[in-house]
Each structure stands twice: as structure tokens, then as C-alpha cells.
Amino acid sequence: MITAIVRDEDSSHLLESLVARGFPATKIGSTGGFLRRGNATFIIGVDAEEVPAVLAVIREVCRSHSELIQPPLGIEGGLATTPIEVKVGGAVVFVQNVERFEKT
Ligand code: 2BA
């Protein structure tokens, strides 16, 4: 099972691309703890041999770039006016083995 956290802006395109290639996916609205921005979390359940193909789709759709942001309040240094550079886009991906899968 693949859990992927992606930018809101990439999420519709990613959902379409996965479904178009026949990979089942569920998109859940989520919020990043650091930037407190909306992002999207995907749950994708596939056979182990399909994992590389799914990761290729995620890489293709979710490209990363750097952005200067004002640090959020509550984060150390959050009251400072100096923007910090963070990487946005791309995807944070967890791949886990599933012990059992049932559809009832
Ligand atoms: P956020 O927590 O809002 O983080 C957005 C981006 O801000 C991060 O991108 C990273 O570049 C930067 N960042 C995060 N914490 C930071 C800090 N303490 N100081 C400076 N910069 C910091 P990504 O690493 O690509 O993460 C994108 C989103 O993926 C995160 O949004 C969070 O929702 C999720 N995420 C990342 N790592 C995770 C993990 N280990 N477990 C669960 N969710 C995770």
C-alpha cells in the first residue's frame, strides 16, 4: 500500500493519471503540519510488482521546486520577518506491506 502526500495543486492531475493507468486510488484532503496548507493524501492499494509504476506516475505528476515562505507562527523563529526556503511539490511517499486485504 502506498500512502502519498502531495500538493493540492497536483492532486486532481495525479488522481486522473492513476485512474487512467488502472491504479485504484483514494484521495483524502489533509493539512501539512508545518506550512498548515491544504494538501492531499492518496491511498493506493496495488500488487507489489506495480509499486514502481505507481511511483513513476507520482514522480511524473508531482514535480518539486523551492519557494520562499514566511515561517508559520508558532514555529521557532516564526515571528522573524526573514523568509525561509522550503521545498514544495514533489511527494512524500510511504510504501507498506499489507497483511490482509478484504472487500466485503
Ligand atoms: P508540511 O508539514 O506543511 O511541510 C511542507 C514543507 O515544509 C516540507 O515539504 C518541507 O520542505 C518543509 N518543512 C517541513 N518541516 C520543516 C521544518 N521544521 N523546518 C523547515 N522546513 C520544513 P515535504 O517534506 O515535501 O513535506 C510535504 C508534506 O508531507 C508535509 O507538509 C506533511 O504534510 C507531509 N509529511 C512530510 N513528512 C512527513 C512524515 N514523515 N510523516 C507524515 N507526513 C509527512
Coordinates of C-alpha atoms and ligand atoms in Angstrom, one line a residue:
M1 CA 0.0 0.0 0.0
I2 CA 1.3 3.4 -1.0
T3 CA 0.5 6.5 1.0
A4 CA 1.5 9.6 -0.8
I5 CA 1.1 13.2 0.4
V6 CA 1.1 15.7 -2.5
R7 CA 0.3 19.4 -3.1
D8 CA -3.4 20.3 -3.5
E9 CA -2.5 21.8 -6.9
D10 CA -1.2 18.4 -8.2
S11 CA -3.9 16.2 -6.7
S12 CA -6.5 16.3 -9.4
H13 CA -4.0 15.6 -12.1
L14 CA -2.5 12.8 -10.0
L15 CA -5.9 11.2 -9.4
E16 CA -6.7 11.3 -13.1
S17 CA -3.3 9.9 -14.1
L18 CA -3.5 7.0 -11.7
V19 CA -7.1 6.1 -12.7
A20 CA -6.3 6.4 -16.4
R21 CA -3.5 3.8 -15.9
G22 CA -5.8 1.5 -14.0
F23 CA -4.4 2.0 -10.5
P24 CA -7.1 2.3 -7.8
A25 CA -6.7 5.4 -5.6
T26 CA -8.4 7.2 -2.8
K27 CA -7.7 10.9 -2.4
I28 CA -8.2 12.4 1.1
G29 CA -8.0 16.1 1.9
S30 CA -5.3 16.8 4.5
T31 CA -3.2 19.6 6.0
G32 CA 0.6 19.9 6.4
G33 CA 1.7 20.3 9.9
F34 CA 4.5 22.8 9.1
L35 CA 3.1 25.1 6.5
R36 CA -0.6 24.5 7.6
R37 CA -1.6 24.4 3.9
G38 CA -4.1 22.1 2.4
N39 CA -2.5 19.1 0.8
A40 CA -3.9 15.7 -0.4
T41 CA -3.1 12.2 0.9
F42 CA -3.5 9.3 -1.5
I43 CA -4.1 5.7 -0.5
I44 CA -3.2 3.4 -3.4
G45 CA -3.5 -0.3 -2.9
V46 CA -1.7 -2.3 -5.6
D47 CA 0.2 -5.6 -6.1
A48 CA 3.9 -5.3 -5.1
E49 CA 5.1 -5.5 -8.7
E50 CA 3.0 -2.5 -9.6
V51 CA 4.6 -0.2 -7.0
P52 CA 7.4 1.1 -9.3
A53 CA 4.9 2.0 -12.0
V54 CA 2.8 3.9 -9.4
L55 CA 5.9 5.7 -8.1
A56 CA 6.7 6.7 -11.7
V57 CA 3.3 8.3 -12.2
I58 CA 3.7 10.2 -8.9
R59 CA 7.2 11.4 -9.9
E60 CA 5.9 12.5 -13.3
V61 CA 3.0 14.5 -12.0
C62 CA 4.4 15.9 -8.7
R63 CA 7.5 17.9 -9.5
S64 CA 9.2 19.8 -6.8
H65 CA 10.6 23.3 -6.6
S66 CA 11.8 25.7 -3.9
E67 CA 9.7 28.5 -2.6
L68 CA 10.5 31.3 -0.1
I69 CA 7.9 31.4 2.6
Q70 CA 7.3 33.4 5.8
P71 CA 7.8 30.9 8.7
P72 CA 4.4 30.0 10.2
L73 CA 3.6 31.4 13.7
G74 CA 4.4 29.0 16.5
I75 CA 7.5 27.6 14.7
E76 CA 10.8 28.6 16.2
G77 CA 11.7 31.9 14.6
G78 CA 8.1 32.3 13.4
L79 CA 8.0 35.9 14.4
A80 CA 11.0 36.8 12.4
T81 CA 10.5 38.6 9.1
T82 CA 13.1 36.7 7.2
P83 CA 11.6 34.2 4.7
I84 CA 12.9 30.7 4.7
E85 CA 13.4 28.5 1.6
V86 CA 11.3 25.3 1.6
K87 CA 10.9 22.6 -1.0
V88 CA 7.3 22.4 -2.2
G89 CA 5.7 20.0 -4.6
G90 CA 7.1 16.5 -5.1
A91 CA 5.6 13.9 -2.9
V92 CA 6.2 12.3 0.5
V93 CA 5.6 8.6 -0.1
F94 CA 5.3 5.6 2.3
V95 CA 5.2 2.1 1.0
Q96 CA 3.9 -0.5 3.4
N97 CA 3.2 -4.2 3.1
V98 CA -0.4 -5.1 3.7
E99 CA -1.0 -8.2 5.8
R100 CA -4.6 -8.7 4.6
F101 CA -6.9 -7.2 2.1
E102 CA -10.6 -7.8 2.1
K103 CA -13.5 -6.3 0.2
T104 CA -16.9 -7.1 1.7
Ligands
2BA1 P1 4.2 20.4 5.8 O1 4.4 19.8 7.1 O2 3.3 21.6 5.7 O3 5.7 20.7 5.2 C1 5.8 21.4 4.0 C2 7.3 21.5 3.6 O4 7.9 22.4 4.5 C3 8.1 20.2 3.7 O5 8.0 19.5 2.5 C4 9.5 20.7 4.0 O6 10.1 21.1 2.8 C5 9.2 22.0 4.8 N1 9.4 21.7 6.2 C6 8.7 20.9 7.0 N2 9.0 21.0 8.3 C7 10.0 21.9 8.3 C8 10.8 22.5 9.4 N3 10.7 22.1 10.7 N4 11.8 23.4 9.0 C9 11.9 23.8 7.8 N5 11.2 23.4 6.7 C10 10.3 22.4 7.0 P2 7.9 18.0 2.4 O7 9.0 17.4 3.3 O8 7.9 17.6 1.0 O9 6.5 17.5 3.1 C11 5.3 17.8 2.4 C12 4.1 17.4 3.4 O10 4.2 16.0 3.5 C13 4.2 18.0 4.8 O11 3.6 19.3 4.8 C14 3.4 17.0 5.6 O12 2.0 17.2 5.4 C15 3.8 15.7 4.9 N6 4.9 15.0 5.5 C16 6.2 15.2 5.3 N7 6.9 14.3 6.0 C17 6.1 13.5 6.7 C18 6.2 12.5 7.6 N8 7.4 12.0 8.0 N9 5.1 11.9 8.1 C19 3.9 12.4 7.8 N10 3.7 13.4 6.9 C20 4.8 14.0 6.4

